[in-house]
Short mmCIF file of C-alpha atoms and ligand atoms in Angstrom, two decimals:
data_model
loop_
_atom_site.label_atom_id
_atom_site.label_comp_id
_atom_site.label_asym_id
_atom_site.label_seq_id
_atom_site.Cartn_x
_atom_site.Cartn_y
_atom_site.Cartn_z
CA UNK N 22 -0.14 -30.01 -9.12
CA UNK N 23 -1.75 -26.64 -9.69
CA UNK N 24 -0.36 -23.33 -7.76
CA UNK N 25 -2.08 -22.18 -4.98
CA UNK N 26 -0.67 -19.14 -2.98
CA UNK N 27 -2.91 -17.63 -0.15
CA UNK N 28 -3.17 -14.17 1.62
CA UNK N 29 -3.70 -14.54 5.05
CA UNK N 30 -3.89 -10.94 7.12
CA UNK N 31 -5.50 -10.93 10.74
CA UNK N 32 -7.73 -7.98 10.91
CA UNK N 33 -6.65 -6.53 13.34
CA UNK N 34 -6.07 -3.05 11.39
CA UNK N 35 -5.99 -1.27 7.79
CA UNK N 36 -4.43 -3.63 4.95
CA UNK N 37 -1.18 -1.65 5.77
CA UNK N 38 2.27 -1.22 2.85
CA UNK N 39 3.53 -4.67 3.94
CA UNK N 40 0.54 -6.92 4.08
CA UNK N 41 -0.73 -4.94 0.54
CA UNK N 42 3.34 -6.42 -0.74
CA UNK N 43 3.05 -9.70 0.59
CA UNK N 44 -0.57 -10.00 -0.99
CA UNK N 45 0.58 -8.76 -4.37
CA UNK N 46 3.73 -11.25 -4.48
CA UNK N 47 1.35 -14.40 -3.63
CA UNK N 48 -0.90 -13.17 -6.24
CA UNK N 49 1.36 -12.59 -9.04
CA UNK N 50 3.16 -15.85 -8.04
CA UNK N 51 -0.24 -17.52 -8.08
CA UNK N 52 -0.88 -16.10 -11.60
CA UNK N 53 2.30 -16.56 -13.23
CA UNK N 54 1.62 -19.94 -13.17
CA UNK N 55 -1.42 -20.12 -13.96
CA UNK N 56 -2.60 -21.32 -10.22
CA UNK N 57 -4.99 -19.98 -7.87
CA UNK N 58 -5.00 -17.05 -5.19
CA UNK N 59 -6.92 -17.86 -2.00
CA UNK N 60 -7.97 -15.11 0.73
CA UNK N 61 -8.01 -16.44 4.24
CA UNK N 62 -9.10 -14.20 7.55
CA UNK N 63 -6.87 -14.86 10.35
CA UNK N 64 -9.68 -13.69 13.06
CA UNK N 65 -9.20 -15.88 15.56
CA UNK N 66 -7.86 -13.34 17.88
CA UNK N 67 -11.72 -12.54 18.76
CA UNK N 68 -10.45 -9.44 20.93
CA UNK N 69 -8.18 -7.68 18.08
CA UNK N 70 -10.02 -8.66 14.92
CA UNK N 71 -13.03 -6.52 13.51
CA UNK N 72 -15.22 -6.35 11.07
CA UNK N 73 -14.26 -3.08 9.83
CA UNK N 74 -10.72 -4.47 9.57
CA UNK N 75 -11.91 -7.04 7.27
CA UNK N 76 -13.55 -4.56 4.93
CA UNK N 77 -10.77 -2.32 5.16
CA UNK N 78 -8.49 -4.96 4.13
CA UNK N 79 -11.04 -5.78 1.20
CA UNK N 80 -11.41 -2.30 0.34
CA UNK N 81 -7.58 -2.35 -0.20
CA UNK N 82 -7.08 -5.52 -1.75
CA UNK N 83 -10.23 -4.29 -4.53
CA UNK N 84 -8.73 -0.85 -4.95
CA UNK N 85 -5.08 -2.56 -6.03
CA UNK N 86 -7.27 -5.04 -8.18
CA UNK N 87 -5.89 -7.49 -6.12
CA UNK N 88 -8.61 -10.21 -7.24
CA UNK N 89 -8.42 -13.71 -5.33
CA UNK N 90 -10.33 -17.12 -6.67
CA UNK N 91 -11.49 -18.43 -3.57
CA UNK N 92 -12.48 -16.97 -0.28
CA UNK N 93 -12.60 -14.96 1.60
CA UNK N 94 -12.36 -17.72 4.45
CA UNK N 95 -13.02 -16.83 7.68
CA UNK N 96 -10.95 -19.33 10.52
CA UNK N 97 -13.46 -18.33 13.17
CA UNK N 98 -16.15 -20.02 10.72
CA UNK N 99 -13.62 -23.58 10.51
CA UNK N 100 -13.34 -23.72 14.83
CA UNK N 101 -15.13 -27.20 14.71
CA UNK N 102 -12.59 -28.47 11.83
CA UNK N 103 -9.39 -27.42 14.35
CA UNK N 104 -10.93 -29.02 17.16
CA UNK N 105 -11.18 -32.21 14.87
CA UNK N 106 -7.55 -32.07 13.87
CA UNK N 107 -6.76 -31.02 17.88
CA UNK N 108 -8.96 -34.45 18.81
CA UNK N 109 -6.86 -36.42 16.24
CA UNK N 110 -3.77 -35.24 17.32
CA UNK N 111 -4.47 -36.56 20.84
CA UNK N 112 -5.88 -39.89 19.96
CA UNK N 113 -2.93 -40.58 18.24
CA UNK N 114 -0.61 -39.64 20.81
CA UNK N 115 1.04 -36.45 19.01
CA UNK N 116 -0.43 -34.31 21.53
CA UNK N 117 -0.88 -34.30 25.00
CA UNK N 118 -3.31 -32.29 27.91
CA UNK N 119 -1.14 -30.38 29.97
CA UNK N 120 -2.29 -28.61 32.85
CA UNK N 121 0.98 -27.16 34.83
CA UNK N 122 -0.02 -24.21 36.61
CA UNK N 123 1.09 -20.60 35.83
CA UNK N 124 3.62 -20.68 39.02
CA UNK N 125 5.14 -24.09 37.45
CA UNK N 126 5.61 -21.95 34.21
CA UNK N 127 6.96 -18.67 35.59
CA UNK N 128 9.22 -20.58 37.32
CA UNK N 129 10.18 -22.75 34.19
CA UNK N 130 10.97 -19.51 32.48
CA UNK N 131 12.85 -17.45 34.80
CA UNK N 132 15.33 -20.70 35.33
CA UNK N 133 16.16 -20.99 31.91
CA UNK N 134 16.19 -16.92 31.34
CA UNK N 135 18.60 -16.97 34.32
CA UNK N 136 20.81 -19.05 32.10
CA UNK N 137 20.69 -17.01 29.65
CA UNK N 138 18.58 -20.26 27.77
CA UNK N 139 15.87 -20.04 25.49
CA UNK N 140 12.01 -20.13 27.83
CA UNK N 141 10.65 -23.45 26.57
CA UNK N 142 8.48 -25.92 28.06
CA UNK N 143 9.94 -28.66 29.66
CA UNK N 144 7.19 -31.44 28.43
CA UNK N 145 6.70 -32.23 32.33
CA UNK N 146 3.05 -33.31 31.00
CA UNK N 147 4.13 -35.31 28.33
CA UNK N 148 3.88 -38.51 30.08
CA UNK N 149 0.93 -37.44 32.17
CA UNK N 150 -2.70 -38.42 32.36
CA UNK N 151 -4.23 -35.34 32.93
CA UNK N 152 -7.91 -35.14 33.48
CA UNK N 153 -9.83 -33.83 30.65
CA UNK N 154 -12.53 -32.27 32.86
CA UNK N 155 -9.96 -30.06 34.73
CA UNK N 156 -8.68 -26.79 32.89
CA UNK N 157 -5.49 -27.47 30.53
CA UNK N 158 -4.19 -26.66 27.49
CA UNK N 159 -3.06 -28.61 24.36
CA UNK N 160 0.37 -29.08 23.47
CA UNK N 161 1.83 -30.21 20.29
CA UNK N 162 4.14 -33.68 21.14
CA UNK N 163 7.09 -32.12 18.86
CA UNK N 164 10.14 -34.41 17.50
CA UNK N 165 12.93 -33.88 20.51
CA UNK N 166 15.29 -34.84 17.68
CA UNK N 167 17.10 -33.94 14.33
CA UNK N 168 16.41 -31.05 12.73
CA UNK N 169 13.92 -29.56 10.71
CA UNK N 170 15.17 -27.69 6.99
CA UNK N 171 13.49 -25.10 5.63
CA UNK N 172 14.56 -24.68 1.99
CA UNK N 173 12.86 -21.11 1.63
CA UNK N 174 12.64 -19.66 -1.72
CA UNK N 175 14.27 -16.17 -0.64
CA UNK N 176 16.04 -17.20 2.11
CA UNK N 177 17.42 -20.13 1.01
CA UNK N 178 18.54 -23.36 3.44
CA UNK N 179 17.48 -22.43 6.99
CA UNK N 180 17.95 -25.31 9.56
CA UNK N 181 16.38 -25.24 13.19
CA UNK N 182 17.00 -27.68 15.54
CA UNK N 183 14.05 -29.31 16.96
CA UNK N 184 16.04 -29.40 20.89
CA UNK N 185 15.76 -25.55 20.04
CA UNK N 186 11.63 -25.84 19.99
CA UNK N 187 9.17 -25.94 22.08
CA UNK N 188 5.89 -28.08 22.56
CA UNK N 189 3.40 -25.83 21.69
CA UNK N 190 0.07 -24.88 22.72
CA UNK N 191 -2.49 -26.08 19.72
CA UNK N 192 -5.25 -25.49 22.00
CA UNK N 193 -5.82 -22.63 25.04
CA UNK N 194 -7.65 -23.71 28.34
CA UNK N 195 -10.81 -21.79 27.03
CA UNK N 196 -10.83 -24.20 23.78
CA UNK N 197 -9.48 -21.61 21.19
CA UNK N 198 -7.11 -23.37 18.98
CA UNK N 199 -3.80 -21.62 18.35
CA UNK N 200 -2.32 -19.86 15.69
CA UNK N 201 0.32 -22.33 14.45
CA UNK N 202 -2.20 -25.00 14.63
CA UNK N 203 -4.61 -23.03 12.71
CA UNK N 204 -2.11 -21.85 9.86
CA UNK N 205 -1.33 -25.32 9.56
CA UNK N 206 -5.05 -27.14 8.82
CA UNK N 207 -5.50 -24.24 6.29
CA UNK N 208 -3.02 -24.25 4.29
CA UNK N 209 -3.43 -28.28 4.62
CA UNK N 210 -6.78 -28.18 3.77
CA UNK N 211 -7.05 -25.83 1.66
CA UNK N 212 -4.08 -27.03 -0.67
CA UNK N 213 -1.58 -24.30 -0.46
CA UNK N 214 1.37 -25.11 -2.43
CA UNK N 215 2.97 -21.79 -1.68
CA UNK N 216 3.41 -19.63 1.34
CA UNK N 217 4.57 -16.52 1.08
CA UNK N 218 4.74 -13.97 4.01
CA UNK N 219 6.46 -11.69 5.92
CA UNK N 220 9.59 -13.04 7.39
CA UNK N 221 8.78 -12.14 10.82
CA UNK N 222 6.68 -15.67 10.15
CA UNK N 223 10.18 -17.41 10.05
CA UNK N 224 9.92 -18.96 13.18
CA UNK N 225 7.36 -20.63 13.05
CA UNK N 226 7.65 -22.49 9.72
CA UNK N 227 9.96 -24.95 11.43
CA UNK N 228 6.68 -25.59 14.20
CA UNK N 229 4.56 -25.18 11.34
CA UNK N 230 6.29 -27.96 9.82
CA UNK N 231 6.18 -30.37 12.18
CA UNK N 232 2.97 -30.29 12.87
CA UNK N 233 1.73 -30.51 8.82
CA UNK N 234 4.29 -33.71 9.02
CA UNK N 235 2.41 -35.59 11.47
CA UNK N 236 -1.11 -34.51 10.07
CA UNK N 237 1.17 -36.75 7.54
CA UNK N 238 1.12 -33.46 4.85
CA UNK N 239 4.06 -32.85 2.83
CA UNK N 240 4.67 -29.15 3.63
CA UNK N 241 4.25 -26.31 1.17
CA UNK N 242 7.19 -24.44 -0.44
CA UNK N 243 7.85 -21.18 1.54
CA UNK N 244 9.10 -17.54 0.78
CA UNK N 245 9.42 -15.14 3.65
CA UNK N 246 9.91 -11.48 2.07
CA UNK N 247 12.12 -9.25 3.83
CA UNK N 248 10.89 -6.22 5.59
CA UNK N 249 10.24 -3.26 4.54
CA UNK N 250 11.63 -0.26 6.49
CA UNK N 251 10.68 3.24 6.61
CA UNK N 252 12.96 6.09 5.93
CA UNK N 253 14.49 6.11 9.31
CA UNK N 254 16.07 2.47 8.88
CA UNK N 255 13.61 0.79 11.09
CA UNK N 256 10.30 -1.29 10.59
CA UNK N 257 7.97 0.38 8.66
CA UNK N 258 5.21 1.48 10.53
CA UNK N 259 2.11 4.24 11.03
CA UNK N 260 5.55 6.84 12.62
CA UNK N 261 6.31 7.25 9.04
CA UNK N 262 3.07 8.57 7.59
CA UNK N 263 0.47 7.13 5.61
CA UNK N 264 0.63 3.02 5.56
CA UNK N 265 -2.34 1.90 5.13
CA UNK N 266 -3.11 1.22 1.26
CA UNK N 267 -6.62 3.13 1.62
CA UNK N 268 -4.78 5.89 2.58
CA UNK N 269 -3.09 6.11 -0.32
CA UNK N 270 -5.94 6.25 -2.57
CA UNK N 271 -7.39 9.20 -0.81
CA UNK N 272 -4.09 10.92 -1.04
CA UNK N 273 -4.70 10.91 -4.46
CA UNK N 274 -2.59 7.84 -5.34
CA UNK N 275 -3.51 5.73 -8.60
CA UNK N 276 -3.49 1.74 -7.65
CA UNK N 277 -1.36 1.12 -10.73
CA UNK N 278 0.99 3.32 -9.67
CA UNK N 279 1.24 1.99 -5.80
CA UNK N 280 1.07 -2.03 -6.92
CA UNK N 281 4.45 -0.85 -9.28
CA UNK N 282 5.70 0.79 -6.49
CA UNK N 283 5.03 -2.41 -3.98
CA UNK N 284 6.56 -4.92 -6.56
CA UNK N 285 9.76 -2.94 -6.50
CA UNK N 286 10.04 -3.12 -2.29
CA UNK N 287 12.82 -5.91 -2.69
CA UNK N 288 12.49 -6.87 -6.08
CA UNK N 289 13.69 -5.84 -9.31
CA UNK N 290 13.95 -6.76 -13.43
CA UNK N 291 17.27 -4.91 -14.92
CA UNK N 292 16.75 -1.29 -14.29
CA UNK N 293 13.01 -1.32 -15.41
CA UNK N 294 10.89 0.86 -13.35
CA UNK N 295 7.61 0.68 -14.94
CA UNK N 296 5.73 -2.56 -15.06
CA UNK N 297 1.83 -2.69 -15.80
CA UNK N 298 0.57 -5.61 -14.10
CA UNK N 299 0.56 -7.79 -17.05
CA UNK N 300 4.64 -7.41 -17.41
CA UNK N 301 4.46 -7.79 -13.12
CA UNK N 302 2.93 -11.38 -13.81
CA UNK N 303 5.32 -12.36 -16.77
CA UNK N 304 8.58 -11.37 -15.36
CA UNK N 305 8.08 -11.84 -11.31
CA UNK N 306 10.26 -13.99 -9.97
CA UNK N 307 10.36 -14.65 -6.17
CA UNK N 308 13.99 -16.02 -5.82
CA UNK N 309 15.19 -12.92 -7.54
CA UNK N 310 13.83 -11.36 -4.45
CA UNK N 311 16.27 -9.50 -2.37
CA UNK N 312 17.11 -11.58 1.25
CA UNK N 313 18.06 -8.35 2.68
CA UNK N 314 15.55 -5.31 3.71
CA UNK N 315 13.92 -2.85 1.48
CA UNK N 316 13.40 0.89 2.27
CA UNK N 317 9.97 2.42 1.80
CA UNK N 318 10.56 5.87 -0.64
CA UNK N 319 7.73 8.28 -0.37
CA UNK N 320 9.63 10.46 -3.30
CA UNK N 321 10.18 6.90 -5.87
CA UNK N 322 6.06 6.49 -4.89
CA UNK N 323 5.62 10.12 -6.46
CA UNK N 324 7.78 9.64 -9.27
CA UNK N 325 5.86 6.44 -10.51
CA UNK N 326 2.55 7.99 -9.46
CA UNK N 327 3.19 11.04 -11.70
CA UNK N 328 4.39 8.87 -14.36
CA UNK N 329 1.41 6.78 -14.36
CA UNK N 330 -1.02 9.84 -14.10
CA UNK N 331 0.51 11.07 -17.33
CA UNK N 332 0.25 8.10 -18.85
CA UNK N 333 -3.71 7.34 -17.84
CA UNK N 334 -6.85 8.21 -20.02
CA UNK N 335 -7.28 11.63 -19.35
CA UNK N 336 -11.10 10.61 -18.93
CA UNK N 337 -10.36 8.21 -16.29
CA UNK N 338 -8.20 10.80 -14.22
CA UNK N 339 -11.03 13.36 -14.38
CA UNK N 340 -13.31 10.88 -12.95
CA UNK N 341 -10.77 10.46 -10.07
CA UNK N 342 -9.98 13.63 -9.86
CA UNK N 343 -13.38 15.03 -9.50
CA UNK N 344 -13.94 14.34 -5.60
CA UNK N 345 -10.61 15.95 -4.92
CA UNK N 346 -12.10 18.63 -6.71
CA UNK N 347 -15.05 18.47 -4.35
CA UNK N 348 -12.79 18.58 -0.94
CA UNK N 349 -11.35 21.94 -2.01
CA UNK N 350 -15.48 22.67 -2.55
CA UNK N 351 -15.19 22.95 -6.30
CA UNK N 352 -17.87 21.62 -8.17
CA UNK N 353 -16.35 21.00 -11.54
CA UNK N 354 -19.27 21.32 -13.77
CA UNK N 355 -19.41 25.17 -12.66
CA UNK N 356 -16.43 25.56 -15.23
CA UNK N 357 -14.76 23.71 -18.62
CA UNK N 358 -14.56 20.12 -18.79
CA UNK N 359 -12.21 18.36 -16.12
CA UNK N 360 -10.45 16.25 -19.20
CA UNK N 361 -9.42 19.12 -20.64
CA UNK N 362 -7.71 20.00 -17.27
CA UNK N 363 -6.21 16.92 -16.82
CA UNK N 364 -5.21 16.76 -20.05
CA UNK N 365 -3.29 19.89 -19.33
CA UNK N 366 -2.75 19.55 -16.11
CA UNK N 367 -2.08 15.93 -15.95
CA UNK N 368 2.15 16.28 -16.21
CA UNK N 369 2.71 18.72 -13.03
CA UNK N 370 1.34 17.03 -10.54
CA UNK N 371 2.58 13.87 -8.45
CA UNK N 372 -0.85 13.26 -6.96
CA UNK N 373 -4.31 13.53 -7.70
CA UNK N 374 -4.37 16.28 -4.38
CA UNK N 375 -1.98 17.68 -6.02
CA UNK N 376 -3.45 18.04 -9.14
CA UNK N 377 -6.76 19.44 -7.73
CA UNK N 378 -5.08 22.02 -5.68
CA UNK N 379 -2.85 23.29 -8.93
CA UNK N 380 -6.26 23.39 -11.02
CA UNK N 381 -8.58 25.23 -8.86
CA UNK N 382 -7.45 28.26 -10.27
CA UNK N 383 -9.33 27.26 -13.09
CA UNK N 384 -12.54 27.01 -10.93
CA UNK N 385 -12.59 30.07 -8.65
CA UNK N 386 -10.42 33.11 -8.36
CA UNK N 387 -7.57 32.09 -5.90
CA UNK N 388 -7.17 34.16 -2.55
CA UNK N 389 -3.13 35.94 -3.58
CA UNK N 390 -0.46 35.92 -5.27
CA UNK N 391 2.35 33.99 -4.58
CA UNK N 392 4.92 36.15 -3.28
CA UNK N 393 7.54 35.15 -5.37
CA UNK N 394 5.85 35.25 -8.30
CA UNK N 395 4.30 38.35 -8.04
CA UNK N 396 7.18 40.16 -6.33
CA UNK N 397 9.33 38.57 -9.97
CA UNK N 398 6.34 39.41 -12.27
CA UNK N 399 3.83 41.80 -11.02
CA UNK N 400 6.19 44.98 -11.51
CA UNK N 401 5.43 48.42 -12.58
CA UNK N 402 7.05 47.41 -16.21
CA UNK N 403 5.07 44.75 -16.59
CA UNK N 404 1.64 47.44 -16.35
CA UNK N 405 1.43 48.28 -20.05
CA UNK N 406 1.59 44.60 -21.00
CA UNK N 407 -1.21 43.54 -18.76
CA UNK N 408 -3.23 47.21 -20.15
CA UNK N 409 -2.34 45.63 -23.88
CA UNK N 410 -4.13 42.48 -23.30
CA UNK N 411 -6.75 43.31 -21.29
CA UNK N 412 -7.78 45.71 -23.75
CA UNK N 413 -7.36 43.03 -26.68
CA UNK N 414 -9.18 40.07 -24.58
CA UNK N 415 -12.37 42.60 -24.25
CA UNK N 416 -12.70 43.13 -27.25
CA UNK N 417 -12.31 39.31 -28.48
CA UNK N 418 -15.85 37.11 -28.75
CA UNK N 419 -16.43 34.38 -26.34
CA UNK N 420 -16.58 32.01 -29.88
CA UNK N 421 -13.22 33.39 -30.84
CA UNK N 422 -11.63 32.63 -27.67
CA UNK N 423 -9.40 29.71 -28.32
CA UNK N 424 -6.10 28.44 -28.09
CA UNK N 425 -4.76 29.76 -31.63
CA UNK N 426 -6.77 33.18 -31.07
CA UNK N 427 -5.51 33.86 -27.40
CA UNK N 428 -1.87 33.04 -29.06
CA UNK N 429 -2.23 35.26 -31.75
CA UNK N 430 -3.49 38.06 -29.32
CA UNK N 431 -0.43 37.77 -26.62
CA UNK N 432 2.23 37.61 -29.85
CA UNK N 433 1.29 40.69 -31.19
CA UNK N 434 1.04 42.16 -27.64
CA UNK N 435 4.63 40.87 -27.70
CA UNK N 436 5.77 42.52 -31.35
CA UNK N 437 3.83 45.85 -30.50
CA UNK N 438 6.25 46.70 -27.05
CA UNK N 439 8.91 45.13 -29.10
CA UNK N 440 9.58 42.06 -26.71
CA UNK N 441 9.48 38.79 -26.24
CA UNK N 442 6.85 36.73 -25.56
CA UNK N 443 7.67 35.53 -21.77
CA UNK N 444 8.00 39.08 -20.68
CA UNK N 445 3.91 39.31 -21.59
CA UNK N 446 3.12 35.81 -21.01
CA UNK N 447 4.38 35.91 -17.50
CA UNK N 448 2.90 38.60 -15.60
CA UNK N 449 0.12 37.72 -17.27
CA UNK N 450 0.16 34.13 -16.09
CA UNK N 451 0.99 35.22 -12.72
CA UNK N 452 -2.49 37.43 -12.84
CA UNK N 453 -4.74 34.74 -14.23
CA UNK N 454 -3.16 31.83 -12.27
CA UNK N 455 -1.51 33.45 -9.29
CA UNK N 456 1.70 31.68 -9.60
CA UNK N 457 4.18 31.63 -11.95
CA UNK N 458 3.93 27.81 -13.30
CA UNK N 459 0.80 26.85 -15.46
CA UNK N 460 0.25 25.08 -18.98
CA UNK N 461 1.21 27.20 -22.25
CA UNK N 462 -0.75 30.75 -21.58
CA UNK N 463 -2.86 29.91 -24.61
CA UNK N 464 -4.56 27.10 -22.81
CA UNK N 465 -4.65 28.40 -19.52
CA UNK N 466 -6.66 31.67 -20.70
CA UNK N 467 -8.72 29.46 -22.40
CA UNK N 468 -9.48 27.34 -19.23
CA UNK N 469 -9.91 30.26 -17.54
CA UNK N 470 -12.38 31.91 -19.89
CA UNK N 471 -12.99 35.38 -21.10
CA UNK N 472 -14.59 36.78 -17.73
CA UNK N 473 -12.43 35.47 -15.25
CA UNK N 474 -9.33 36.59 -16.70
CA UNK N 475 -10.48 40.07 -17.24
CA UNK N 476 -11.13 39.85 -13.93
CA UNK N 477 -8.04 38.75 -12.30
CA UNK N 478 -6.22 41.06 -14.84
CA UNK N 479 -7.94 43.97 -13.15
CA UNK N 480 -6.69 42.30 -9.67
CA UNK N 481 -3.12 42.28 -10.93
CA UNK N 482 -3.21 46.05 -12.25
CA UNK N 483 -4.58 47.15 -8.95
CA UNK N 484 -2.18 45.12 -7.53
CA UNK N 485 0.77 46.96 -9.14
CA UNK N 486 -0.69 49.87 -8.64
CA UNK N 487 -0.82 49.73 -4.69
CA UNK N 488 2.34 48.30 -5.03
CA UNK N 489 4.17 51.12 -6.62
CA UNK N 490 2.28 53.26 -3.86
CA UNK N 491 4.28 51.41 -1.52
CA UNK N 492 7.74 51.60 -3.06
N1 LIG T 4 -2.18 -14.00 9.95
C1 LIG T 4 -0.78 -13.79 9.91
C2 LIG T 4 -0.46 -12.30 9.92
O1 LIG T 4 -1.30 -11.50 9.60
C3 LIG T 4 -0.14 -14.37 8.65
C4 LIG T 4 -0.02 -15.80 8.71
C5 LIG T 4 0.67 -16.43 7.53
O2 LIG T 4 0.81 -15.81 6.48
O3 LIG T 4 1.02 -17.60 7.69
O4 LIG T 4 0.64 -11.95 10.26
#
């Protein structure tokens, strides 16, 4: 029998960190064995779920290339194939109308609270006729006896008791079917062989279960991942920043880097860190997958993203890069070619935002020094120096202004004051760049281009200048 996994978020918000893990895990267990990855929309909760949930959660699952074979499947589109299963459920005596009132209920549950007992429904309507014309609910008839194992793939052996559970509402007095019921047809129909999920699903694989068993279904095999948590040690959630996967992208996030990041949120392969999706598919295996919780690690996201945005085509990462240019209002095309910034650039930043902000210098004159740069680097000594250069640049040809000829032109800069070349290169970097951290200076003048550095070079002298006034 062929593989089938399944993804199965209720849109009732963004596809967040922990849906975005559970969906990768079913769909590289789907594909490493060659079986079949099926989206299904949970929206029968008609008050929480939207429509621009559901294309938020599509948006995510496109962006992380998170490609599924069938669906998506919408339950509110299958209402009149639950009712069918409710209606066969009842003929056949494995479920029953029950119609105790609220007051019954409350009561039920503050007895069994008081002690200190699970709330569960007593099955007082079990052996009732109640009339179908008067409002009631559906419950599921479930075994009173034995016990119900489920051997999860994570997990391992979990046993419930079936005295421990309740007989559950399939089917609400206004004719929505349930949840549990719902899950259950799905994955029935729909052939799931594996469900994997978040284990806060746990309990109710054991209802789950019961009812696929008398629908006479042999239950799928089931994996429930641990949870992730946020820095803080508990549940990860919006509190600790940015969760949903979108999110991420427009932080300047590449989706290779955040799907290597996910995979490694409770499980690992030796100490390998970096996995293209190819390696995710041939070496994922979901009982190596840690039982106990993982920990969400905004500075181990960086590290990978970084490593992954040198690794990229430079071409692709200017493409990518370019409407981060566009939020800090640069319009690339004004200046050199974004490759050759990325190319350049590409190794210093963790993030695409990052990257923009540490390459608009190459764009538009930036608004100050950096203090500490300047206050290290823009000293009276470092006045002839800057003189030196600027007088050298101006008299250079644009054609003539390239990497080997700006090098040549700051060495012998360098050999005339009898120095070395960082006590030229820096001051000088700190007046073309503001800061003191770019590429080599060669480059960097030559992004910068003859005009603007002459420019900011004349900044920096005046610069000094007031200084020294000051001093
Ligand atoms: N719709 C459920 C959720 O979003 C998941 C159900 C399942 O995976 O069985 O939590």
């Amino acid at each position: 029998m062929s593989v089938r996994t399944r993804f199965a978020p209720s849109p009732t918000g963004y596809l967040h960190v922990g849906g975005a893990r559970t969906a990768l895990f079913s769909y590289l267990f789907a594909r490493k064995h060659g079986g079949q990855f099926v989206l299904r929309i949970e929206d029968t909760d008609l008050e929480r779920s939207t429509a621009e949930s559901v294309n938020a959660i599509l948006e995510g699952m496109t962006w992380l290339g998170l490609d599924y074979d069938e669906g998506p499947f919408y339950q509110t589109e299958r209402f009149d194939r639950y009712n069918q299963v409710i209606d066969e459920l009842l003929a056949r005596g494995l479920a029953y109308r029950c119609d105790c009132p609220k007051e019954r209920l409350d009561r039920l549950r503050e007895d069994r609270m008081a002690r200190r007992l699970k709330p569960r429904y007593d099955g007082h309507c079990r052996g009732n006729a109640v009339d179908p014309d008067r409002p009631h609910v559906i419950r599921f008839k479930n075994p009173e006896e034995d016990v119900v194992v489920v051997d999860d793939m994570i997990r391992g052996r979990v046993v419930f008791s079936n005295a421990e559970l309740d007989d559950l509402i399939i089917r609400r007095s206004d004719g929505a079917p349930t949840y549990n019921l719902t899950v259950v047809v799905d994955d029935a129909d729909m052939a799931i062989t594996h469900v994997i999920r978040g284990d806060d699903h746990l309990n109710n694989t054991p209802r789950q279960i019961n009812i696929l068993r008398a629908l006479g279904h042999e239950p799928p095999r089931y994996a429930h991942l641990p949870m992730i948590l946020g820095g803080d040690g508990t549940r990860l959630s919006k509190r600790h920043g940015a969760v949903s996967v979108v999110a991420y992208r427009d932080h300047g996030y590449l989706p290779e880097a955040l799907l290597n990041y996910l995979v490694r949120l409770g499980w690992s392969h030796g100490d390998q860190e970096i996995f293209s999706v190819e390696e995710m598919i041939e070496l994922f295996d979901i009982g190596a997958v840690n039982k106990a919780a993982a920990s969400f690690d905004t500075d181990k996201l960086d590290w990978l993203n970084q490593q992954y945005l040198q690794r990229a085509d430079p071409a692709r990462i200017a493409r990518l890069l370019s409407p981060h240019m566009g939020r800090l209002e640069i319009d690339p095309s004004s200046g050199p070619d974004l490759v050759d910034v990325v190319k350049a650039q590409a190794a210093r930043a963790k993030t695409l935002t990052e990257l923009a902000e540490i390459s608009a210098f190459v764009y538009r004159d930036f608004e100050a020094f950096d203090e500490v740069s300047a206050k290290k680097h823009l000293r009276p000594v470092a006045r002839e120096g800057l003189e030196r250069l600027r007088a050298a640049f101006e008299l250079m040809a644009y054609e003539d202004w390239t990497a080997d000829g700006l090098r040549h032109v700051v060495e012998g800069v360098a050999e005339e004051l009898g120095t070395n070349m960082g006590k030229v290169a820096q001051p000088l970097r700190v007046a073309i760049v503001g800061r003191a951290a770019s590429p080599g200076i060669d480059e960097t003048l030559m992004l910068v281009g003859k005009d603007a550095t002459l420019r900011r070079i004349d900044t920096a002298l005046a610069f000094i200048a007031a200084r020294a006034g000051t001093e």
